[in-house]
Structure formats: C-alpha cells, structure tokens
Amino acid sequence: MNTIEQFNSHVMQTYGRFDVVMEKCGGVTAHDENGKEYIDFGSGIGTNSLGYCDEKWADAVCAQVRSVQHTSNYYYTKTQADFAEKLCNAAGYKNVFFGNSGAEANECAIKIARKYSFDKYGRDAKRYNIITLKNGFHGRTITTLSATGQDSFHNYFFPFTEGFIYAEANNIDDLKSKIDDTVCAVMIEFIQGEGGVNVLDKAYVDELFRICAEKDILVIGDEVQTGMGRTGKLLASENFGVKPNVTTLAKGIAGGIPMGACLADEKTCNVLTRGTHGSTFGGNPIACAGANAVIDRITSEGFLSEVSAKGEYFREKLLAMDGVKSVSGMGLMIGIELEKDNAAEVCAKCIDNGLLVLTAKTKVRLLPPLTISYEDIDRGLAILANVIAE
Ligand SMILES: *Cc1c(COP(=O)(O)O)cnc(C)c1O
C-alpha cells in the first residue's frame, strides 16, 4: 500500500488533497517522498512564517522539548511568560489568552464580547448579538461556523449557535441598519483571507470604529491570517490606524506549531475571570518557544519593512505578468485575479511544475514565508508566469 492509500483508509476524508506526500523541507523549499522539489508560496497556509525548519526556531523548539514539553495550566512556565510579555508589548494589548487554533482564539473573543455585555448591562438586556461580515471566515467549530457569514458553511450541523448577524463588507449603511441595543460586538477581518484576499476600505473601517466606540460595542479583529507580520505590520489593524478591543491570532504565530492567541485591551482584559475559560494545551511551552523565536525575528530591526518591500516587489512583478487582471492584499498576503478566471487549474499546474500556491475563492493566493529571499521570489514567479501563460 502506498502512503496515499494508507492515509485515505484511515484518515477522514474532509480535505481535497493533492497527490503530494511531503517529506523533507527547508527554508522556502519542500521535497516530496519522490525527491521532487517545490518552492512553497503558501507556507502551510501562512503558518510557517519563518519558512521550513528555520535554524534558530528549531533550536528553541528542541531545547524546550528537552526541558519542559508541557505542564498543566495549574503551574507557570517562564517560556509562556516571556512570549505573553513580548506579544502584548509589541501589539499594544494588556493581556492574552492562549489556545491552540484560530477557531479557539475566536471562541475566546466571542466569550469576552458576550460576558463584557452580560457583566455591564445584565442578562435581561440580551445584549449578546455579534455582527460579522458577509464572505468572512472565522473557523470550523459550531460557533465560529455561525460567525462565518457564508451560507455554504451553515449546513448539516444544526442547530448552530444563535446570535450572529451578517453585514455586507464595506457597506456602512448596511452595518448601521443592523446595529441595535442587542449588539455587543462587531467582528471583522481587515483583509478577508479565505473570502478572496479582499481588503476593507479605510473609510469604512474608520466609521465602523467610530460607531462602535460611541455605542460601547466591542470591535474584534480576527487577525488569524493577517497578523504576526503578514501584512508588513505586526497587526494588519496598524495599516488602518485603529486598535480593536480584542484581536485574535493563530496561523503564523508559532512558526508552524499549533497556537492561537486572544489579545485584550484595557476595557476587556479583566472580563474572563478564574474558571470562565481554559484549555488543556493552551500556552504549551513548545508552542511558546516557537512563538518566541517568531516574534523575536518579526520585531527585529528592519524585518517588517522588508516584508512590505517584498510585497511591493511581488505586486510589481505580478501586475506586469500576462494573464494577471488585478492584485489585492497587503505585504506578503497576496490575491491574484486571473484574466481566465482559472485559479484552481493554475494552482494544480503550479504543483506539477514545482511551485506551491493557494487559492481563495476565485483568486490565486500567496502567503510565502516572511523570510523569503528575492531570489526565491523570482524563481517561484518564473514558474507561475509560465503556468499562467500556458
Ligand atoms: C484560518 C482562519 C481561521 C481558523 O483558524 P484554525 O486554526 O483553522 O481554527 C479563523 N479566522 C481566519 C481569518 C482564518 O484565516
């Protein structure tokens, strides 16, 4: 039995996978079990922020594995304290709760929003509704599926969690018409990732924050995909000059080890009290050791401006490419609209030709490692240009 047959006989078939078995990877390159090499412009959906098996990251992780691999949240670890301090200081938040995924980070944010209103306005106020944006994506748990404003995600698993209202992105009148005194929070992605790398308008974001501040409605920024340096700032919200009350992170936060984080500001940092939330593995020291290596790199002198510069380089090259209609996104989060509208086909052909790319709705999506070199960008783009031209 080959690996793929073995795999499919025992793992639930919930993903549409390509016939590639990854074996040995390093930097921006992945090798499959047949020794074929791929340049990875997807970095595991933006998780391997420092690329595959970065030396310093791997050393930090291995050292942690050999000291304390896990301890329950009945006790403390220095590694978690270090990361929490670095993250809160760099992001400008008061404190953080650690989980293990983006969906969990969002569950935490949703609990904070509802308890904030419960504590302040009382249960009878029924101030528990959360407005999210149509075409967004917030995760795969029952509640985060509910939060995801796409009908295709609201099937099979009834009953879904109540209390979510969907507003059209970049339509301030639609948002205003949906705000009433039952709303406790608005949850947004500054750039819809899975939804097609769609950037929110600055004017819309400004007005949304103004209205929410006026009505004591919390803003939750889902930065699971956009956070941790992806857009050329630590948080994408910085590109808009705003700060949500709660920001969630995951994907690239620990460089390819599962971790989710929910950051809270002055207003929301004391909402969750002893016994109101928890996670067995949340804040696991191995994940925190990886995350420390990631944040040390991201916050090092000049790193984020390099992410922006590489993003600009990508954009220029892509816009000059035959068959490319438009390019969206920020920094190293890039959506490519193709003239032939054949993103899925291009993605499959790229794999045949040794380049890994992602799709998002009708676009080709790139989330390369933040550490990618210009040389590797050129190598990958040459393959992409050939595939698109075919
Ligand atoms: C990926 C993603 C999630 C879900 O993260 P998981 O780690 O898969 O639970 C949530 N929100 C956004 C914006 C994402 O991109």
CSV table of C-alpha atoms and ligand atoms in Angstrom, one decimal:
chain,number,residue,atom,x,y,z
A,1,MET,CA,0.0,0.0,0.0
A,2,ASN,CA,1.4,3.4,-0.9
A,3,THR,CA,1.3,6.3,1.6
A,4,ILE,CA,-1.8,7.9,0.0
A,5,GLU,CA,-3.8,4.7,0.1
A,6,GLN,CA,-2.7,4.0,3.7
A,7,PHE,CA,-3.6,7.6,4.6
A,8,ASN,CA,-7.0,7.6,3.0
A,9,SER,CA,-8.0,4.2,4.5
A,10,HIS,CA,-7.6,5.6,8.0
A,11,VAL,CA,-7.9,9.4,8.0
A,12,MET,CA,-11.3,11.0,7.5
A,13,GLN,CA,-11.6,12.5,4.0
A,14,THR,CA,-12.5,16.0,4.9
A,15,TYR,CA,-10.0,17.7,2.6
A,16,GLY,CA,-9.4,17.9,-1.1
A,17,ARG,CA,-5.8,17.0,-1.2
A,18,PHE,CA,-3.2,17.0,-3.9
A,19,ASP,CA,-1.2,13.8,-4.5
A,20,VAL,CA,1.9,15.0,-2.9
A,21,VAL,CA,3.5,13.4,0.2
A,22,MET,CA,5.8,15.9,2.0
A,23,GLU,CA,8.9,14.5,3.4
A,24,LYS,CA,11.9,16.8,3.9
A,25,CYS,CA,11.7,20.5,3.8
A,26,GLY,CA,13.9,23.5,4.5
A,27,GLY,CA,13.6,27.3,4.0
A,28,VAL,CA,11.3,28.0,1.2
A,29,THR,CA,11.6,24.6,-0.4
A,30,ALA,CA,9.6,21.4,0.2
A,31,HIS,CA,10.6,17.9,-1.1
A,32,ASP,CA,8.1,15.1,-1.5
A,33,GLU,CA,8.7,11.4,-1.0
A,34,ASN,CA,10.0,11.1,-4.5
A,35,GLY,CA,12.5,13.8,-4.1
A,36,LYS,CA,10.7,16.3,-6.2
A,37,GLU,CA,11.3,19.9,-5.1
A,38,TYR,CA,8.7,22.6,-4.7
A,39,ILE,CA,9.1,26.3,-4.0
A,40,ASP,CA,6.4,27.0,-1.3
A,41,PHE,CA,4.5,30.2,-1.8
A,42,GLY,CA,1.8,29.0,0.7
A,43,SER,CA,3.9,28.2,3.7
A,44,GLY,CA,1.3,25.8,5.1
A,45,ILE,CA,-1.5,28.5,4.8
A,46,GLY,CA,0.8,31.2,6.3
A,47,THR,CA,1.8,29.1,9.3
A,48,ASN,CA,5.5,28.6,8.6
A,49,SER,CA,6.2,32.3,8.9
A,50,LEU,CA,10.0,31.7,9.1
A,51,GLY,CA,9.9,29.0,6.4
A,52,TYR,CA,10.5,25.4,7.0
A,53,CYS,CA,12.8,24.4,9.9
A,54,ASP,CA,14.4,27.8,10.5
A,55,GLU,CA,17.6,27.1,12.4
A,56,LYS,CA,17.0,29.4,15.4
A,57,TRP,CA,13.4,28.5,15.7
A,58,ALA,CA,14.2,24.7,15.5
A,59,ASP,CA,16.9,25.2,18.2
A,60,ALA,CA,14.5,27.0,20.5
A,61,VAL,CA,11.8,24.4,20.0
A,62,CYS,CA,14.1,21.4,20.5
A,63,ALA,CA,15.6,22.9,23.6
A,64,GLN,CA,12.1,23.3,25.1
A,65,VAL,CA,11.2,19.8,24.2
A,66,ARG,CA,14.2,18.6,26.2
A,67,SER,CA,13.4,20.8,29.3
A,68,VAL,CA,9.6,21.0,29.8
A,69,GLN,CA,7.4,19.8,26.9
A,70,HIS,CA,4.2,20.5,28.7
A,71,THR,CA,2.8,21.3,32.1
A,72,SER,CA,-0.8,21.9,33.1
A,73,ASN,CA,-2.1,25.4,33.5
A,74,TYR,CA,-2.1,24.8,37.2
A,75,TYR,CA,1.5,25.9,37.0
A,76,TYR,CA,3.6,28.6,35.4
A,77,THR,CA,6.3,28.5,32.8
A,78,LYS,CA,8.9,31.2,32.0
A,79,THR,CA,8.6,30.5,28.3
A,80,GLN,CA,4.9,31.4,28.3
A,81,ALA,CA,5.5,34.5,30.4
A,82,ASP,CA,8.2,35.6,28.0
A,83,PHE,CA,6.0,35.2,25.0
A,84,ALA,CA,3.0,36.9,26.6
A,85,GLU,CA,5.1,39.9,27.6
A,86,LYS,CA,6.7,40.3,24.2
A,87,LEU,CA,3.4,39.8,22.3
A,88,CYS,CA,1.4,42.2,24.5
A,89,ASN,CA,4.1,44.9,24.4
A,90,ALA,CA,4.7,44.6,20.7
A,91,ALA,CA,0.9,44.6,19.8
A,92,GLY,CA,-0.1,47.2,22.4
A,93,TYR,CA,-2.5,45.0,24.4
A,94,LYS,CA,-3.0,44.4,28.2
A,95,ASN,CA,-3.1,40.7,28.3
A,96,VAL,CA,-3.6,37.5,26.3
A,97,PHE,CA,-5.3,34.1,26.5
A,98,PHE,CA,-3.6,31.2,24.7
A,99,GLY,CA,-5.5,28.4,22.9
A,100,ASN,CA,-4.4,26.1,20.1
A,101,SER,CA,-6.0,27.4,16.9
A,102,GLY,CA,-7.7,30.3,15.2
A,103,ALA,CA,-11.2,29.0,15.9
A,104,GLU,CA,-10.3,28.7,19.6
A,105,ALA,CA,-8.9,32.2,19.6
A,106,ASN,CA,-12.2,33.5,18.1
A,107,GLU,CA,-14.3,31.4,20.6
A,108,CYS,CA,-12.4,33.2,23.3
A,109,ALA,CA,-13.1,36.6,21.7
A,110,ILE,CA,-16.8,35.8,21.4
A,111,LYS,CA,-17.0,34.8,25.0
A,112,ILE,CA,-15.2,38.0,26.1
A,113,ALA,CA,-17.7,40.1,24.0
A,114,ARG,CA,-20.7,38.4,25.4
A,115,LYS,CA,-19.5,38.4,29.0
A,116,TYR,CA,-18.5,42.1,28.8
A,117,SER,CA,-22.1,43.0,28.0
A,118,PHE,CA,-23.5,40.5,30.5
A,119,ASP,CA,-21.4,42.0,33.3
A,120,LYS,CA,-22.2,45.6,32.4
A,121,TYR,CA,-25.8,45.5,31.1
A,122,GLY,CA,-27.1,42.4,32.8
A,123,ARG,CA,-28.6,39.2,31.4
A,124,ASP,CA,-32.1,40.7,30.8
A,125,ALA,CA,-30.6,43.2,28.3
A,126,LYS,CA,-30.0,40.3,25.9
A,127,ARG,CA,-27.1,42.3,24.6
A,128,TYR,CA,-25.4,39.3,23.0
A,129,ASN,CA,-25.6,39.6,19.2
A,130,ILE,CA,-22.4,39.8,17.3
A,131,ILE,CA,-22.2,41.4,13.8
A,132,THR,CA,-19.8,39.7,11.4
A,133,LEU,CA,-19.1,40.4,7.7
A,134,LYS,CA,-20.5,38.5,4.8
A,135,ASN,CA,-18.0,36.4,2.9
A,136,GLY,CA,-15.8,36.3,6.1
A,137,PHE,CA,-14.2,33.2,7.7
A,138,HIS,CA,-13.8,32.6,11.4
A,139,GLY,CA,-13.3,28.9,11.9
A,140,ARG,CA,-14.9,25.4,11.9
A,141,THR,CA,-16.3,25.0,15.4
A,142,ILE,CA,-20.1,25.2,15.6
A,143,THR,CA,-19.9,28.8,17.0
A,144,THR,CA,-17.2,30.0,14.6
A,145,LEU,CA,-19.1,28.5,11.7
A,146,SER,CA,-22.1,30.5,12.9
A,147,ALA,CA,-19.9,33.6,12.9
A,148,THR,CA,-18.8,32.9,9.4
A,149,GLY,CA,-21.0,35.0,7.1
A,150,GLN,CA,-21.3,32.5,4.3
A,151,ASP,CA,-24.5,30.4,3.8
A,152,SER,CA,-22.4,27.4,2.5
A,153,PHE,CA,-21.0,27.0,6.0
A,154,HIS,CA,-24.4,26.9,7.6
A,155,ASN,CA,-25.5,23.4,6.6
A,156,TYR,CA,-25.7,19.9,8.1
A,157,PHE,CA,-24.7,20.6,11.7
A,158,PHE,CA,-28.0,22.1,13.1
A,159,PRO,CA,-28.6,23.7,15.5
A,160,PHE,CA,-26.0,26.4,15.0
A,161,THR,CA,-25.1,28.9,17.8
A,162,GLU,CA,-27.5,31.8,17.8
A,163,GLY,CA,-26.6,35.4,18.0
A,164,PHE,CA,-24.8,36.3,14.8
A,165,ILE,CA,-25.9,38.9,12.3
A,166,TYR,CA,-24.2,39.4,8.9
A,167,ALA,CA,-23.5,42.7,7.4
A,168,GLU,CA,-22.1,43.5,4.0
A,169,ALA,CA,-18.4,44.4,4.0
A,170,ASN,CA,-17.6,48.0,3.0
A,171,ASN,CA,-21.2,49.0,3.2
A,172,ILE,CA,-21.6,51.3,6.2
A,173,ASP,CA,-25.3,51.8,5.7
A,174,ASP,CA,-25.9,48.1,6.0
A,175,LEU,CA,-23.8,48.0,9.2
A,176,LYS,CA,-25.8,50.9,10.7
A,177,SER,CA,-29.1,49.3,9.8
A,178,LYS,CA,-28.1,46.1,11.7
A,179,ILE,CA,-26.8,47.8,14.9
A,180,ASP,CA,-29.3,48.0,17.8
A,181,ASP,CA,-29.1,47.6,21.5
A,182,THR,CA,-28.8,43.9,21.3
A,183,VAL,CA,-25.4,44.1,19.7
A,184,CYS,CA,-22.3,43.5,21.9
A,185,ALA,CA,-19.6,43.3,19.2
A,186,VAL,CA,-18.6,43.6,15.6
A,187,MET,CA,-16.1,41.1,14.4
A,188,ILE,CA,-14.1,41.7,11.2
A,189,GLU,CA,-11.1,40.6,9.2
A,190,PHE,CA,-9.2,43.6,7.9
A,191,ILE,CA,-8.4,41.6,4.9
A,192,GLN,CA,-10.8,38.6,4.2
A,193,GLY,CA,-8.4,35.8,3.6
A,194,GLU,CA,-10.4,32.7,2.7
A,195,GLY,CA,-13.0,35.1,1.2
A,196,GLY,CA,-10.7,36.1,-1.6
A,197,VAL,CA,-8.0,38.5,-0.1
A,198,ASN,CA,-10.4,41.4,0.0
A,199,VAL,CA,-9.1,44.5,1.8
A,200,LEU,CA,-11.6,46.6,3.8
A,201,ASP,CA,-11.8,50.3,2.8
A,202,LYS,CA,-10.1,52.6,5.2
A,203,ALA,CA,-13.1,55.0,5.4
A,204,TYR,CA,-15.4,52.0,6.2
A,205,VAL,CA,-13.1,50.8,9.0
A,206,ASP,CA,-12.9,54.4,10.5
A,207,GLU,CA,-16.6,54.8,10.5
A,208,LEU,CA,-17.2,51.3,12.0
A,209,PHE,CA,-14.8,52.0,14.8
A,210,ARG,CA,-16.4,55.4,15.4
A,211,ILE,CA,-19.9,53.9,15.7
A,212,CYS,CA,-18.8,51.1,17.9
A,213,ALA,CA,-16.9,53.4,20.3
A,214,GLU,CA,-19.9,55.6,20.5
A,215,LYS,CA,-22.3,52.7,21.4
A,216,ASP,CA,-19.9,50.7,23.7
A,217,ILE,CA,-19.9,47.9,21.1
A,218,LEU,CA,-16.6,46.0,21.1
A,219,VAL,CA,-14.6,45.5,17.9
A,220,ILE,CA,-13.0,42.2,17.5
A,221,GLY,CA,-10.2,41.9,14.9
A,222,ASP,CA,-9.8,38.4,13.5
A,223,GLU,CA,-6.1,38.6,12.6
A,224,VAL,CA,-5.6,34.8,12.5
A,225,GLN,CA,-4.4,35.1,8.9
A,226,THR,CA,-3.4,38.8,8.7
A,227,GLY,CA,-1.5,39.1,12.0
A,228,MET,CA,2.1,38.4,13.0
A,229,GLY,CA,3.8,40.4,10.3
A,230,ARG,CA,1.9,39.0,7.3
A,231,THR,CA,0.9,42.5,6.0
A,232,GLY,CA,4.1,44.3,6.8
A,233,LYS,CA,3.0,45.4,10.3
A,234,LEU,CA,2.8,43.1,13.4
A,235,LEU,CA,-1.0,43.5,13.1
A,236,ALA,CA,-3.0,44.5,10.0
A,237,SER,CA,-5.0,46.9,12.1
A,238,GLU,CA,-1.9,49.1,12.3
A,239,ASN,CA,-2.2,49.7,8.5
A,240,PHE,CA,-5.6,51.2,9.2
A,241,GLY,CA,-4.5,53.2,12.2
A,242,VAL,CA,-7.1,51.5,14.5
A,243,LYS,CA,-6.9,49.2,17.5
A,244,PRO,CA,-9.7,46.6,18.1
A,245,ASN,CA,-10.7,45.9,21.7
A,246,VAL,CA,-9.9,42.3,21.1
A,247,THR,CA,-7.5,40.8,18.5
A,248,THR,CA,-7.2,37.1,17.6
A,249,LEU,CA,-4.1,35.5,16.2
A,250,ALA,CA,-3.1,31.9,15.1
A,251,LYS,CA,-1.7,30.6,11.8
A,252,GLY,CA,1.8,32.1,11.7
A,253,ILE,CA,2.2,32.9,15.4
A,254,ALA,CA,4.4,30.0,16.4
A,255,GLY,CA,6.1,29.3,13.0
A,256,GLY,CA,4.2,26.1,12.3
A,257,ILE,CA,3.3,24.8,15.8
A,258,PRO,CA,-0.4,24.9,16.8
A,259,MET,CA,-1.2,28.0,18.8
A,260,GLY,CA,-4.0,30.6,19.0
A,261,ALA,CA,-4.0,33.8,21.0
A,262,CYS,CA,-6.7,36.2,22.0
A,263,LEU,CA,-5.4,39.7,22.9
A,264,ALA,CA,-7.5,42.0,25.1
A,265,ASP,CA,-7.2,45.8,25.7
A,266,GLU,CA,-7.7,47.9,28.9
A,267,LYS,CA,-11.5,47.6,28.5
A,268,THR,CA,-11.7,43.8,28.1
A,269,CYS,CA,-8.6,42.4,29.9
A,270,ASN,CA,-10.5,41.5,33.1
A,271,VAL,CA,-13.7,40.1,31.6
A,272,LEU,CA,-12.6,36.5,31.7
A,273,THR,CA,-12.1,35.5,35.3
A,274,ARG,CA,-11.0,32.4,37.1
A,275,GLY,CA,-12.9,29.3,35.9
A,276,THR,CA,-14.6,31.1,33.0
A,277,HIS,CA,-12.3,29.8,30.3
A,278,GLY,CA,-9.5,27.4,29.8
A,279,SER,CA,-7.6,24.9,27.6
A,280,THR,CA,-5.5,21.9,28.4
A,281,PHE,CA,-2.8,22.6,25.9
A,282,GLY,CA,-3.2,26.4,25.7
A,283,GLY,CA,0.1,28.2,26.1
A,284,ASN,CA,2.0,24.9,25.7
A,285,PRO,CA,5.7,25.7,26.2
A,286,ILE,CA,6.9,24.1,22.9
A,287,ALA,CA,4.5,26.3,21.0
A,288,CYS,CA,5.6,29.4,23.1
A,289,ALA,CA,9.3,28.6,22.4
A,290,GLY,CA,8.5,28.6,18.7
A,291,ALA,CA,6.4,31.8,19.1
A,292,ASN,CA,9.3,33.5,20.9
A,293,ALA,CA,11.6,32.8,18.0
A,294,VAL,CA,9.0,34.1,15.6
A,295,ILE,CA,8.3,37.3,17.5
A,296,ASP,CA,12.0,38.0,18.1
A,297,ARG,CA,12.5,37.8,14.4
A,298,ILE,CA,9.5,39.8,13.3
A,299,THR,CA,10.3,42.6,15.8
A,300,SER,CA,14.0,42.7,14.8
A,301,GLU,CA,15.2,45.9,13.2
A,302,GLY,CA,14.0,46.3,9.6
A,303,PHE,CA,12.3,43.0,9.3
A,304,LEU,CA,8.7,44.3,8.8
A,305,SER,CA,9.8,46.9,6.3
A,306,GLU,CA,11.4,44.1,4.3
A,307,VAL,CA,8.1,42.2,4.4
A,308,SER,CA,6.4,45.3,2.9
A,309,ALA,CA,9.2,45.8,0.3
A,310,LYS,CA,9.0,42.2,-0.8
A,311,GLY,CA,5.2,42.5,-1.0
A,312,GLU,CA,5.7,45.5,-3.3
A,313,TYR,CA,8.2,43.6,-5.4
A,314,PHE,CA,5.6,40.7,-5.8
A,315,ARG,CA,2.9,43.2,-6.8
A,316,GLU,CA,5.0,44.9,-9.4
A,317,LYS,CA,6.1,41.6,-11.0
A,318,LEU,CA,2.6,40.2,-10.9
A,319,LEU,CA,1.0,43.2,-12.4
A,320,ALA,CA,3.5,43.1,-15.3
A,321,MET,CA,2.6,39.4,-15.9
A,322,ASP,CA,0.5,38.4,-18.9
A,323,GLY,CA,-2.9,37.0,-17.8
A,324,VAL,CA,-3.0,38.8,-14.5
A,325,LYS,CA,-6.0,41.1,-14.2
A,326,SER,CA,-5.5,42.5,-10.7
A,327,VAL,CA,-3.6,42.0,-7.5
A,328,SER,CA,-5.1,42.5,-4.0
A,329,GLY,CA,-3.8,42.3,-0.4
A,330,MET,CA,-1.1,43.9,1.7
A,331,GLY,CA,2.5,42.9,2.3
A,332,LEU,CA,3.0,39.2,1.8
A,333,MET,CA,-0.7,38.4,1.7
A,334,ILE,CA,-1.5,38.5,-2.0
A,335,GLY,CA,-4.5,37.7,-4.1
A,336,ILE,CA,-4.2,37.4,-7.8
A,337,GLU,CA,-7.2,37.7,-10.1
A,338,LEU,CA,-6.6,36.0,-13.4
A,339,GLU,CA,-8.0,37.0,-16.8
A,340,LYS,CA,-9.0,33.4,-17.5
A,341,ASP,CA,-10.6,33.1,-14.0
A,342,ASN,CA,-8.9,29.6,-13.7
A,343,ALA,CA,-7.3,29.8,-10.2
A,344,ALA,CA,-7.9,26.2,-9.3
A,345,GLU,CA,-6.4,24.9,-12.6
A,346,VAL,CA,-3.4,27.2,-12.2
A,347,CYS,CA,-2.8,26.0,-8.7
A,348,ALA,CA,-2.8,22.4,-9.8
A,349,LYS,CA,-0.5,23.1,-12.7
A,350,CYS,CA,1.9,25.0,-10.5
A,351,ILE,CA,2.2,21.9,-8.3
A,352,ASP,CA,3.1,19.8,-11.4
A,353,ASN,CA,5.8,22.4,-12.1
A,354,GLY,CA,7.3,22.6,-8.6
A,355,LEU,CA,5.5,25.6,-7.1
A,356,LEU,CA,3.0,25.5,-4.2
A,357,VAL,CA,0.3,28.2,-4.3
A,358,LEU,CA,-3.1,28.5,-2.6
A,359,THR,CA,-6.4,29.7,-3.8
A,360,ALA,CA,-9.0,31.9,-2.2
A,361,LYS,CA,-12.4,31.8,-3.9
A,362,THR,CA,-11.7,32.7,-7.5
A,363,LYS,CA,-8.2,34.0,-6.8
A,364,VAL,CA,-4.7,32.5,-6.6
A,365,ARG,CA,-3.5,33.3,-3.1
A,366,LEU,CA,0.1,33.7,-2.0
A,367,LEU,CA,1.3,33.6,1.6
A,368,PRO,CA,5.0,33.0,1.3
A,369,PRO,CA,7.3,32.7,4.3
A,370,LEU,CA,8.1,36.2,5.7
A,371,THR,CA,11.8,35.3,5.3
A,372,ILE,CA,11.6,34.6,1.6
A,373,SER,CA,14.6,35.9,-0.5
A,374,TYR,CA,14.2,38.0,-3.6
A,375,GLU,CA,16.0,35.2,-5.5
A,376,ASP,CA,13.3,32.6,-4.4
A,377,ILE,CA,10.6,35.1,-5.2
A,378,ASP,CA,12.0,35.3,-8.8
A,379,ARG,CA,12.3,31.5,-9.1
A,380,GLY,CA,8.7,31.0,-8.0
A,381,LEU,CA,7.3,33.8,-10.1
A,382,ALA,CA,9.0,32.4,-13.2
A,383,ILE,CA,7.1,29.1,-12.7
A,384,LEU,CA,3.8,31.0,-12.1
A,385,ALA,CA,4.3,33.1,-15.2
A,386,ASN,CA,4.8,30.1,-17.4
A,387,VAL,CA,1.8,28.3,-15.9
A,388,ILE,CA,-0.5,31.3,-16.4
A,389,ALA,CA,0.8,31.8,-20.0
A,390,GLU,CA,0.1,28.2,-20.9
B,1,LIG,C1,-7.6,30.1,9.3
B,1,LIG,C2,-8.5,31.1,9.9
B,1,LIG,C3,-9.3,30.8,11.0
B,1,LIG,C4,-9.4,29.4,11.6
B,1,LIG,O1,-8.2,29.0,12.1
B,1,LIG,P1,-8.0,27.5,12.6
B,1,LIG,O2,-6.6,27.5,13.2
B,1,LIG,O3,-8.1,26.7,11.3
B,1,LIG,O4,-9.0,27.2,13.6
B,1,LIG,C5,-10.1,31.8,11.5
B,1,LIG,N1,-10.1,33.1,11.0
B,1,LIG,C6,-9.3,33.4,9.9
B,1,LIG,C7,-9.4,34.8,9.4
B,1,LIG,C8,-8.6,32.4,9.3
B,1,LIG,O5,-7.8,32.7,8.2
